[in-house]
Coordinates of C-alpha atoms in Angstrom, one line a residue:
X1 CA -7.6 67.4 209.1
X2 CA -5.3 69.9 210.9
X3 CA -2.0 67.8 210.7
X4 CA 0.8 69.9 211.4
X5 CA -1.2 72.3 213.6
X6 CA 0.5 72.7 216.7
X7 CA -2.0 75.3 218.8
X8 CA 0.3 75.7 221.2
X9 CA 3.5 76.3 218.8
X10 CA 1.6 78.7 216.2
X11 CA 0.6 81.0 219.2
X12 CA 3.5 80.9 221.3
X13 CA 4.5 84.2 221.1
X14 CA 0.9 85.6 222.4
X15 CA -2.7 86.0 221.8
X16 CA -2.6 89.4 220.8
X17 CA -1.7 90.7 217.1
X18 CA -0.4 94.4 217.2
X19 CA 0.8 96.1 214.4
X20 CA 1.0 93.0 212.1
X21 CA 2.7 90.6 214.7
X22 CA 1.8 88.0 217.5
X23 CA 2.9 89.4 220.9
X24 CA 2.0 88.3 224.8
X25 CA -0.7 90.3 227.0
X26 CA 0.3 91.8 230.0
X27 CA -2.7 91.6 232.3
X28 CA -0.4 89.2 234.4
X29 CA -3.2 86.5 233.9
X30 CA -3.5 83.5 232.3
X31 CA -6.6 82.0 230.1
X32 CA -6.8 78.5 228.8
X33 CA -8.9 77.4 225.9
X34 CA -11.0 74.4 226.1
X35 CA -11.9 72.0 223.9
X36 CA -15.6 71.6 224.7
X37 CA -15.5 67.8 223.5
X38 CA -13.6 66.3 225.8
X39 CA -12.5 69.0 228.5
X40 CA -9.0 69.5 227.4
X41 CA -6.6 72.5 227.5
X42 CA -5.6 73.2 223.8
X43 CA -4.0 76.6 224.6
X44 CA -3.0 79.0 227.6
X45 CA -2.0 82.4 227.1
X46 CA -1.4 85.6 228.6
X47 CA -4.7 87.8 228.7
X48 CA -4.9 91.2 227.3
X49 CA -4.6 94.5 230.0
X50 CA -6.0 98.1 229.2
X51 CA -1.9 98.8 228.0
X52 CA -2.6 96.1 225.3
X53 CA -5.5 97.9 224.2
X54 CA -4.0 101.2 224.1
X55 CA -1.2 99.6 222.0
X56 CA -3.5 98.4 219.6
X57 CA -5.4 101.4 219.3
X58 CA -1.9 103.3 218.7
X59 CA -0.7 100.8 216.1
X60 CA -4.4 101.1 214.3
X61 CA -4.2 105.1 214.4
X62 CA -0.7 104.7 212.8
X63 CA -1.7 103.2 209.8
X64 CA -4.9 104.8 209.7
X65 CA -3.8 107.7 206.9
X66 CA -2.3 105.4 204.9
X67 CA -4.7 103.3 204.2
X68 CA -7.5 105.3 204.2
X69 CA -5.7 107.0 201.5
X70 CA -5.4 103.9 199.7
X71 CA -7.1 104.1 196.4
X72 CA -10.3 101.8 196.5
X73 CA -8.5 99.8 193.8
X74 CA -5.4 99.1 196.1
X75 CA -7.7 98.3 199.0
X76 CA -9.8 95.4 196.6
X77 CA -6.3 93.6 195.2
X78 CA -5.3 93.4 198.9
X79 CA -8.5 92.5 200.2
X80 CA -8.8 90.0 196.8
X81 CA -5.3 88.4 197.9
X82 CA -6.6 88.1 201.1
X83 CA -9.6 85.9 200.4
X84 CA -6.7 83.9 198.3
X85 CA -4.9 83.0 201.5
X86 CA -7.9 82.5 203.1
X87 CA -9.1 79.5 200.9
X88 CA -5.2 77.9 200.7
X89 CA -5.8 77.6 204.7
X90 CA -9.4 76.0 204.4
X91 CA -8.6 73.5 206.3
X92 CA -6.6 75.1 209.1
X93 CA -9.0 77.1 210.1
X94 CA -11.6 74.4 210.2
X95 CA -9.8 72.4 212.1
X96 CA -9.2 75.6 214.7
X97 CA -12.8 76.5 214.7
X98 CA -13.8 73.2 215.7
X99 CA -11.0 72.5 218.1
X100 CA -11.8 75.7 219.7
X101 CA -15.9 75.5 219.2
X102 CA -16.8 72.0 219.6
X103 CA -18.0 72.8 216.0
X104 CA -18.7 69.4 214.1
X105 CA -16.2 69.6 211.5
X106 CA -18.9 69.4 208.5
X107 CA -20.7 72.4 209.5
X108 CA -16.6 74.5 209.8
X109 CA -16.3 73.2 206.4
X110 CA -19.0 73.7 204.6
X111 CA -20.6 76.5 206.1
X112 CA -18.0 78.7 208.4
X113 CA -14.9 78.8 206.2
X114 CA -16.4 78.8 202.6
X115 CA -18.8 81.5 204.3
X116 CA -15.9 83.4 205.4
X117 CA -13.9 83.4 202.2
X118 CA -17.3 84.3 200.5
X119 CA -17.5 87.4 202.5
X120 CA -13.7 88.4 202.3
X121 CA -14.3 88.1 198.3
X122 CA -17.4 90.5 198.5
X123 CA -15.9 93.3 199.9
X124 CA -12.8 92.8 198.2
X125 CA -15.1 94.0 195.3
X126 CA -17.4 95.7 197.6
X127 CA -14.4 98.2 198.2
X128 CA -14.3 100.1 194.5
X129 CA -17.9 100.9 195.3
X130 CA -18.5 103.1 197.7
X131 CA -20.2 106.3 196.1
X132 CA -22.4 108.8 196.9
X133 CA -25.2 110.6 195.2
X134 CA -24.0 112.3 191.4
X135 CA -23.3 115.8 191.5
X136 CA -25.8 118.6 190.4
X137 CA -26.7 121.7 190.7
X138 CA -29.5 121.7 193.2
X139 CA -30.1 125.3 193.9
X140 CA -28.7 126.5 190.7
X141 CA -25.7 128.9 192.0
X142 CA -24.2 125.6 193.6
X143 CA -22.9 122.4 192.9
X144 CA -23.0 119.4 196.0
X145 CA -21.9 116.0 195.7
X146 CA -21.3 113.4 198.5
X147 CA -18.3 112.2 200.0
X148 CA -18.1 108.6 201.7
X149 CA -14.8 108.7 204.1
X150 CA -14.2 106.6 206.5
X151 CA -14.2 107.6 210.2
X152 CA -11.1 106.2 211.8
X153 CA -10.2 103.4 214.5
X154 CA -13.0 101.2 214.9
X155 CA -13.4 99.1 218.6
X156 CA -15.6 95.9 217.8
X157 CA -15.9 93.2 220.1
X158 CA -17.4 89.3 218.8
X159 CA -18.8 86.6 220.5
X160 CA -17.7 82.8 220.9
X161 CA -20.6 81.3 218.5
X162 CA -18.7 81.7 215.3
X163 CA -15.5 82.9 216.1
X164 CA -14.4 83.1 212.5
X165 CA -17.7 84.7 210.9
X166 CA -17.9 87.3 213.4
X167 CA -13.9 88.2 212.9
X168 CA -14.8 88.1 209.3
X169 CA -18.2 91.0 209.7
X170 CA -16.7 93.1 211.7
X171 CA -13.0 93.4 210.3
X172 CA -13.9 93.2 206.2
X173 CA -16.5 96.4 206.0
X174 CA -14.3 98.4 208.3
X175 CA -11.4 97.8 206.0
X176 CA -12.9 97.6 202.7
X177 CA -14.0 101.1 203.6
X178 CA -10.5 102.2 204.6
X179 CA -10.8 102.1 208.4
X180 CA -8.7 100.5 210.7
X181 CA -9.7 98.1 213.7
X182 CA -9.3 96.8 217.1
X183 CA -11.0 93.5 217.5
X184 CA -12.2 91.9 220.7
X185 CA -12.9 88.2 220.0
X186 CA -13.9 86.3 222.8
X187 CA -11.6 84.9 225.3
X188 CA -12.8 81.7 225.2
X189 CA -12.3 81.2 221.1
X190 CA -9.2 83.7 220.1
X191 CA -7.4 81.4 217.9
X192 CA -9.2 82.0 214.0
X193 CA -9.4 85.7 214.6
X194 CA -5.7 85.4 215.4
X195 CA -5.5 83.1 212.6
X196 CA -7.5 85.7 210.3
X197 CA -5.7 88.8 211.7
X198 CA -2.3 86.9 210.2
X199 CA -4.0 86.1 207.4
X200 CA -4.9 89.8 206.2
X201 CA -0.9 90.4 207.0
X202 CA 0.2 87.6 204.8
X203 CA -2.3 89.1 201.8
X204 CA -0.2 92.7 202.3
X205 CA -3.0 94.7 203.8
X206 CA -0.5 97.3 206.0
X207 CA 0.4 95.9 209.7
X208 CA -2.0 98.1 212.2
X209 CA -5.0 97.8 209.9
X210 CA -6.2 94.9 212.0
X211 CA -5.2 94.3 215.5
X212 CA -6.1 91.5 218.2
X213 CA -6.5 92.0 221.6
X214 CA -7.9 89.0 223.5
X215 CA -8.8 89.8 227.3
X216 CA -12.1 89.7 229.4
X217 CA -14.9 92.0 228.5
X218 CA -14.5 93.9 231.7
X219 CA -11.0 94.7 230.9
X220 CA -10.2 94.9 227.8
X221 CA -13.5 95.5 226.1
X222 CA -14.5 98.0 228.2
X223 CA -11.7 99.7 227.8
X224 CA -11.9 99.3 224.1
X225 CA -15.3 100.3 223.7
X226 CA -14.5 103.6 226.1
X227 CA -10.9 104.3 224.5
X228 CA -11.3 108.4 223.2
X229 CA -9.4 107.4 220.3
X230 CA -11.5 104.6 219.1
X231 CA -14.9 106.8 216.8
X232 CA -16.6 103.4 216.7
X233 CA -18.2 100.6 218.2
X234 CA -20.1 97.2 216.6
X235 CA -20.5 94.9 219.1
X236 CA -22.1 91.2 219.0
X237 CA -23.5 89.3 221.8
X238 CA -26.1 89.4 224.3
X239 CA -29.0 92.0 224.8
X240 CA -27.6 92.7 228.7
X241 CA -24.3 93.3 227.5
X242 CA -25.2 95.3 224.6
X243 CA -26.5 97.9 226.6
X244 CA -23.5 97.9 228.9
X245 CA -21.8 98.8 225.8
X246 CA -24.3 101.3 225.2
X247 CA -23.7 103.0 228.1
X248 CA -20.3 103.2 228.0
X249 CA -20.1 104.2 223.9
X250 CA -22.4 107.0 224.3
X251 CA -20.2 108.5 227.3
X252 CA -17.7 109.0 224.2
X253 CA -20.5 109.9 222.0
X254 CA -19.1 107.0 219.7
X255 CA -21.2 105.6 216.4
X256 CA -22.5 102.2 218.0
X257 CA -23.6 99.6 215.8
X258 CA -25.4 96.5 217.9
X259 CA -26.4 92.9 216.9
X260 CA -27.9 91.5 220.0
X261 CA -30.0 88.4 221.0
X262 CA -32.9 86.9 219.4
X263 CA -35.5 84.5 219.7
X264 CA -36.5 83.4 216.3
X265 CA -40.3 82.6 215.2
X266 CA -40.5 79.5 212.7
X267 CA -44.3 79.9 211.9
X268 CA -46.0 77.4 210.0
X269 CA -49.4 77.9 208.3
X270 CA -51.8 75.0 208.0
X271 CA -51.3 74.9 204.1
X272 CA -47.4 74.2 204.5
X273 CA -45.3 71.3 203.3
X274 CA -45.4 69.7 206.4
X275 CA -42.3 67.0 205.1
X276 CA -40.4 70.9 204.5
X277 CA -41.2 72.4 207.7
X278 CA -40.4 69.4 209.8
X279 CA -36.7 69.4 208.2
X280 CA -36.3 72.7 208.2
X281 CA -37.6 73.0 212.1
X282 CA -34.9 70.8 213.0
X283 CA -31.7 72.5 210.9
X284 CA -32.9 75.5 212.2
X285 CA -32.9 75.0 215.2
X286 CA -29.9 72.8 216.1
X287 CA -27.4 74.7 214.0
X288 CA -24.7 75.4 215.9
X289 CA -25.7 73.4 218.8
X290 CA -28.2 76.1 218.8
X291 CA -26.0 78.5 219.4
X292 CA -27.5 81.1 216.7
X293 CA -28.9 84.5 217.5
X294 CA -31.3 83.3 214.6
X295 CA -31.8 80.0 215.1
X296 CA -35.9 78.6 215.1
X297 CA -36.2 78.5 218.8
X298 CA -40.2 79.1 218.9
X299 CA -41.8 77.1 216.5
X300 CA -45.8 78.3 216.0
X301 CA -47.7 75.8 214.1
X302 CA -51.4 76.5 212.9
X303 CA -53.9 73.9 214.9
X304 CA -54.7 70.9 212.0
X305 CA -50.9 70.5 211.5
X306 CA -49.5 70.7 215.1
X307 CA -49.6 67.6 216.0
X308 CA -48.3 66.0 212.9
X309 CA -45.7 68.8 213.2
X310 CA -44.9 67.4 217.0
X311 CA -44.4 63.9 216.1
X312 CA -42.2 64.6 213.0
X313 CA -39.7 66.8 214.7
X314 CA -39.3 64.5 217.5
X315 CA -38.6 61.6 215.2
X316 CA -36.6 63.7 213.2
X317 CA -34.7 64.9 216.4
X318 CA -34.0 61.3 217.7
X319 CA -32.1 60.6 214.5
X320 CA -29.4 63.2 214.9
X321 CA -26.1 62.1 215.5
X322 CA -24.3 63.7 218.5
X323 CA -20.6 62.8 218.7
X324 CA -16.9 63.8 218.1
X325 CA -16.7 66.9 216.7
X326 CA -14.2 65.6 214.0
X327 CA -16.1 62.8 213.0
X328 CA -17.2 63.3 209.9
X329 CA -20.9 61.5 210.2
X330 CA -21.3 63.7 213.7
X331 CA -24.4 66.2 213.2
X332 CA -24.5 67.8 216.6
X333 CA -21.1 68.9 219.0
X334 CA -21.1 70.0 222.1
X335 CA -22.3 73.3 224.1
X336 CA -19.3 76.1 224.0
X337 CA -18.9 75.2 227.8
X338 CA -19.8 72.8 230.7
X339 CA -21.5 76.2 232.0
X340 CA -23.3 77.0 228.9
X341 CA -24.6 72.9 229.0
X342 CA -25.9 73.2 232.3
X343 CA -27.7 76.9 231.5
X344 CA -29.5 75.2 229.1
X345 CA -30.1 72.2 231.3
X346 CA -31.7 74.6 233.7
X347 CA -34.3 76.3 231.2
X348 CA -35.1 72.3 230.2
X349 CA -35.1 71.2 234.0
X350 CA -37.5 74.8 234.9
X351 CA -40.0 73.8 232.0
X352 CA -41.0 70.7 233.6
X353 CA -42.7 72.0 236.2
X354 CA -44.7 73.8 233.4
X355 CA -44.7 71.9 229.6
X356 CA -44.0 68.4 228.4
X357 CA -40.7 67.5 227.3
X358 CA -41.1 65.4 224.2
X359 CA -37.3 64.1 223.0
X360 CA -33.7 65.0 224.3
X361 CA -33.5 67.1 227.6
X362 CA -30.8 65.4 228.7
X363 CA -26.6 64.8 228.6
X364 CA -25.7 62.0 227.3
X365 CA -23.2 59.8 229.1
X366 CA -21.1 57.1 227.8
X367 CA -18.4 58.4 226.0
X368 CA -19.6 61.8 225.7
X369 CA -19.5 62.2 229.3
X370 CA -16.8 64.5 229.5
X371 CA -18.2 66.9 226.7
X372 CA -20.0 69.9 227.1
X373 CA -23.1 67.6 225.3
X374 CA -26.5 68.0 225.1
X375 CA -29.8 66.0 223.2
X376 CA -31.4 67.8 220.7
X377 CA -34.8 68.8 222.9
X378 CA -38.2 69.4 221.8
X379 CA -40.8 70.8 224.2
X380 CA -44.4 71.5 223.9
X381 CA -47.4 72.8 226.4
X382 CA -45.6 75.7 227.7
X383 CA -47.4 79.1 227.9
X384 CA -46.6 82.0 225.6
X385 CA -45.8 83.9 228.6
X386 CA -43.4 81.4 230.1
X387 CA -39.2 81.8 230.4
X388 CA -38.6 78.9 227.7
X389 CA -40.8 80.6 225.3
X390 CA -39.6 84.4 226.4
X391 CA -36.3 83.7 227.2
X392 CA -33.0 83.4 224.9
X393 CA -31.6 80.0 225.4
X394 CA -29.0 79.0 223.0
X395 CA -29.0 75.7 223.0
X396 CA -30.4 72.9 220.7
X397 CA -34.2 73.3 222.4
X398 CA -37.1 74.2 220.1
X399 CA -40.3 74.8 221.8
X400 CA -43.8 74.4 219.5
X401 CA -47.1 76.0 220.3
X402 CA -50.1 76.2 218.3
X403 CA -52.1 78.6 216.9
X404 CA -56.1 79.1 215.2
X405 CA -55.8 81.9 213.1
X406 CA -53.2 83.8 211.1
X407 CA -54.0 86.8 213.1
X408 CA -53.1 85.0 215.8
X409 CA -50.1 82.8 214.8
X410 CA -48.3 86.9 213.3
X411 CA -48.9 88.5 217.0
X412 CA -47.4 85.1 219.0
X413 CA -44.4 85.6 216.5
X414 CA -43.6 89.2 217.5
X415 CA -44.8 88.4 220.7
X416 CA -41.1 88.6 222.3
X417 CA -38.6 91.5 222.8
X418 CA -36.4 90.3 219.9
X419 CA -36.8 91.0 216.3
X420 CA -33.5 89.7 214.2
X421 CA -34.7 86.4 212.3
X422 CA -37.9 84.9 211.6
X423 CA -39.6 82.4 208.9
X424 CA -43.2 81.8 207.3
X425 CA -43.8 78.8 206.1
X426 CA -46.7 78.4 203.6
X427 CA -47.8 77.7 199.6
X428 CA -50.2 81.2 199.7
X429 CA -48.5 83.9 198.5
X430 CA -50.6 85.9 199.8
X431 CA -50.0 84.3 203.6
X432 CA -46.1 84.6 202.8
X433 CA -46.3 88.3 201.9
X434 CA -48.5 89.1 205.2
X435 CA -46.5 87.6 207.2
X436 CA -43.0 89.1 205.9
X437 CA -44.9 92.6 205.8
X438 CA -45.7 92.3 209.8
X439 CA -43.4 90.2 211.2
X440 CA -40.7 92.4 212.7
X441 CA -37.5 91.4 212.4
X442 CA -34.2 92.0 210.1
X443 CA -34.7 89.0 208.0
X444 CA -37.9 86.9 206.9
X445 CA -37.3 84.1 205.1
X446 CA -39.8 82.3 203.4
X447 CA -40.2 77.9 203.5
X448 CA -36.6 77.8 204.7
X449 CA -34.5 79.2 207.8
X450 CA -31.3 80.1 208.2
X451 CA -29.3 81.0 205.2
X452 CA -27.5 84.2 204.6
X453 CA -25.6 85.5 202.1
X454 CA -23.0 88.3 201.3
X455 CA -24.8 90.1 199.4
X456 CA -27.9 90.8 201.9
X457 CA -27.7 92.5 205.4
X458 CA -27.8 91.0 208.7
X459 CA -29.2 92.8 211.8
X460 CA -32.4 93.2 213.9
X461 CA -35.0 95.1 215.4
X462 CA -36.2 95.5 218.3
X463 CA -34.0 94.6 221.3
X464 CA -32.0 92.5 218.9
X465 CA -30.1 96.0 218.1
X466 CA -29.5 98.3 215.6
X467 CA -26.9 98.8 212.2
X468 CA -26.1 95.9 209.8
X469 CA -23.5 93.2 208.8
X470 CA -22.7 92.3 205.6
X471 CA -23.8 93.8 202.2
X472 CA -23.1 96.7 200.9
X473 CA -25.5 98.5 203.4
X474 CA -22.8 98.3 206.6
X475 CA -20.5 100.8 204.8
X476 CA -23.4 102.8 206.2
X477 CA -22.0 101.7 209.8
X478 CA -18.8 102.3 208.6
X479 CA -18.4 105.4 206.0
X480 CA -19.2 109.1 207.0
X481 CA -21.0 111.0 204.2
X482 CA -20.2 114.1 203.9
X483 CA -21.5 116.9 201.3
X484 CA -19.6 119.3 199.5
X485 CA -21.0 122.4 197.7
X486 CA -19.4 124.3 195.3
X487 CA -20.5 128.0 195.0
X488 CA -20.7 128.2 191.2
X489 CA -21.9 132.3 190.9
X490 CA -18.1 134.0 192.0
X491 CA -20.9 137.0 193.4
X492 CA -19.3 138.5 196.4
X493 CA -22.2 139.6 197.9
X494 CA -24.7 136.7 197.8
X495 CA -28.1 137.3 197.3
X496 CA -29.5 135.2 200.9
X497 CA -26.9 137.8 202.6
X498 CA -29.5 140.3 203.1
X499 CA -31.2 138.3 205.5
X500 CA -28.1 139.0 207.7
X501 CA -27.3 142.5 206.8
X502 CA -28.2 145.1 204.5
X503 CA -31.4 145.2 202.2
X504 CA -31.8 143.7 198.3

């Protein structure tokens, strides 16, 4: 996988993608990417200053009246074209997401990239559908229809946890709708938005449609999320930094869409599959390393199944093969970072004092050593109150707690400051349909956890944020609606005039 790719060699000419080519920042520091497996350097490049930022802005302003002028049709063949080039560089990209990510290479290419070129495809066709409400003649002497147009430069800024999804949710609504962007990815994991951003320029959507700066959030996302000539912000990481964002965004009085942290319920009733919940407990929590705003991090099972629950995890849990990314029987990579393995040590090492640490809590050695690794960790005991339960981890730790009644086991799920993915698992319909009536958060599923799909919006409640990814409901992040009205009488001297001046 990857032969031929030369990180090093395909980037030399910079991090930063400006007006449809790669060029170097000018921040006069360096940044190296890490390969979280083993410790190694894959890539150094210059970082990003405020300059770099303004230059992208300028390059995404310039081609902003062209292509918003584009006919919807022309936007979907470009867009179409590029989920073409996408697919031809399947591999590529998984091999760069997992280089970069510590990603094991089954979950790039079967979940990441196919998801990606899923999404590009949707709004490819998303793009010829972006309509208001039918004209008509509301009043009678007038006729209003609505306008969707889109708004300008859009700032977004993405996190490290799927470097090529998030490039993907933020960039394709924004263009599909005939906007242009600025994208932030994170520092640490540049190289598929690059890769993506190149990509989009090789399909024939205009150069200055989509623009990479890759700096520090202090610098260059700061100054993104502040620039006067950026109208909008969508911005995906933390809870802490989202409000930073916040702050600065409404100083420019900029549209600010927000998906945030989370701390996902995985509730399971006493009538569940127990077999299904186990599995699912397990995938849905170790995904990514754990490294998923949504991913089953509190698991609240009803008292006559908890402790069967318990004992199937963990043996479940100890069966998980953690390795070399790029091995293709590997189930779990490493953490993103040494410093992101040892934050999740510390809730682990914390919890002691408090709960019971059934399975994993613990780096393995040997030749993993140098790896950002961790076990896949299973606690129980710990209070509802307590910072393993409260707290968002994002690491491959599930906690389990029990519950009596369904009253009970509803309130413990929305028992957190999060809302933005939860499950229910149970054979009552009735059950099922309580609990995703009252369980607040952007997506319930229902005897499984964790899928998404194109078609279906992503975002949260709560302090999980605001707006949503995906689906045709983000052009509502995205598209300004405006209404026309046509005066239909060709009366001078309208009849609601008199309320100004003069009598009937």
């Amino acid at each position: 996988m990857g032969k031929g790719f030369q990180v090093q060699d395909r980037f030399a000419d910079g991090a930063q993608y400006i007006g449809g080519r790669l060029r170097s920042g000018t921040s006069g520091r360096t940044h190296a990417v890490v390969n979280p497996a083993n410790g190694e350097t894959v890539y150094t490049y210059e970082l990003a200053s405020a300059a770099d930022v303004d230059a992208a802005v300028a390059a995404a302003r310039a081609a902003f009246p062209g292509w918003s002028s584009a006919t919807p049709a022309e936007r979907s063949e470009a867009m179409h074209r590029f989920a073409e080039v996408l697919a031809a560089r399947a591999e590529e990209f998984a091999y760069a997401e997992s280089l970069q990510c510590g990603k094991p290479v089954k979950l790039s290419t079967e979940f990441d990239v196919p998801g990606t070129v899923d999404n590009t495809a949707f709004f490819a066709g998303a793009a010829r559908h972006l309509e208001g409400k039918s004209a008509a003649e509301y009043d009678g002497d007038h006729t209003s229809y609505v306008r969707r147009e889109a708004i300008g430069v859009i700032g977004s800024v993405a996190p490290w946890n799927y470097p090529l999804q998030m490039a993907a949710w933020k960039v394709l609504p924004a263009v599909a709708a005939g906007n242009t962007i600025v994208l932030k990815p994170a520092e640490i994991t540049p190289l598929t938005s690059l890769m993506f951003a190149q990509a989009a320029t090789e399909a024939g959507i205009p150069d200055g449609v989509v623009n990479i700066v890759t700096g520090t959030g202090k610098e260059a996302g700061e100054h993104l999320v502040g620039h006067p000539d950026v109208v909008m912000t969508s911005f995906t990481g933390s809870t802490a930094v989202g409000k930073r964002v916040a702050e600065i965004a409404t100083a420019t009085v900029k549209r600010l869409h927000l998906e945030l942290g989370g701390k996902a319920p995985f509730v399971v009733f006493d009538d569940a599959d127990l077999e299904a919940a186990a599995n699912g407990a397990v995938a849905g929590a170790l995904i990514n390393t754990g490294q998923d705003c949504t991913a089953a991090t509190r698991a609240y099972v009803q008292r006559p199944l908890y402790d069967a629950f318990v004992r199937e995890v963990a043996a479940l849990m100890e069966t998980v093969r953690v390795g070399d990314p790029f091995a293709p029987d590997t189930d779990l990579g490493p953490l993103i970072s040494h410093a992101q393995r040892d934050r999740v040590a510390g809730f682990v090492e914390r919890a002691r004092g408090y709960a019971t640490v059934v399975t994993g809590g613990e780096a393995p050695g040997g030749a993993l050593a140098d790896g950002a690794y961790y076990r896949p960790t299973l606690v129980t005991g710990a209070a509802q109150d307590s910072e393993i339960v409260q707290s968002e981890i994002f690491g491959p730790v599930l906690v389990v707690l029990p519950f009596d009644t369904d009253d009970e086991g509803i309130a413990l799920a929305n028992d957190t400051p999060y809302g933005l993915a939860a499950s229910a698992w149970t054979r009552d319909v009735y059950r099922a349909g309580r609990a995703t009536r009252e369980i607040k958060a952007g997506c319930v599923w229902v005897n499984d956890h964790i899928p998404i799909i194109s078609e279906m919006p992503h975002g949260g409640y709560k302090a999980s944020g605001f707006g949503k990814d995906m689906s045709a409901y983000s052009f509502e992040e995205y598209t300004q609606v405006k209404h026309v009205m046509y005066d239909n009488t060709a009366v001078a001297r309208k009849d609601w005039h008199r309320t100004i001046f003069g009598d009937r």
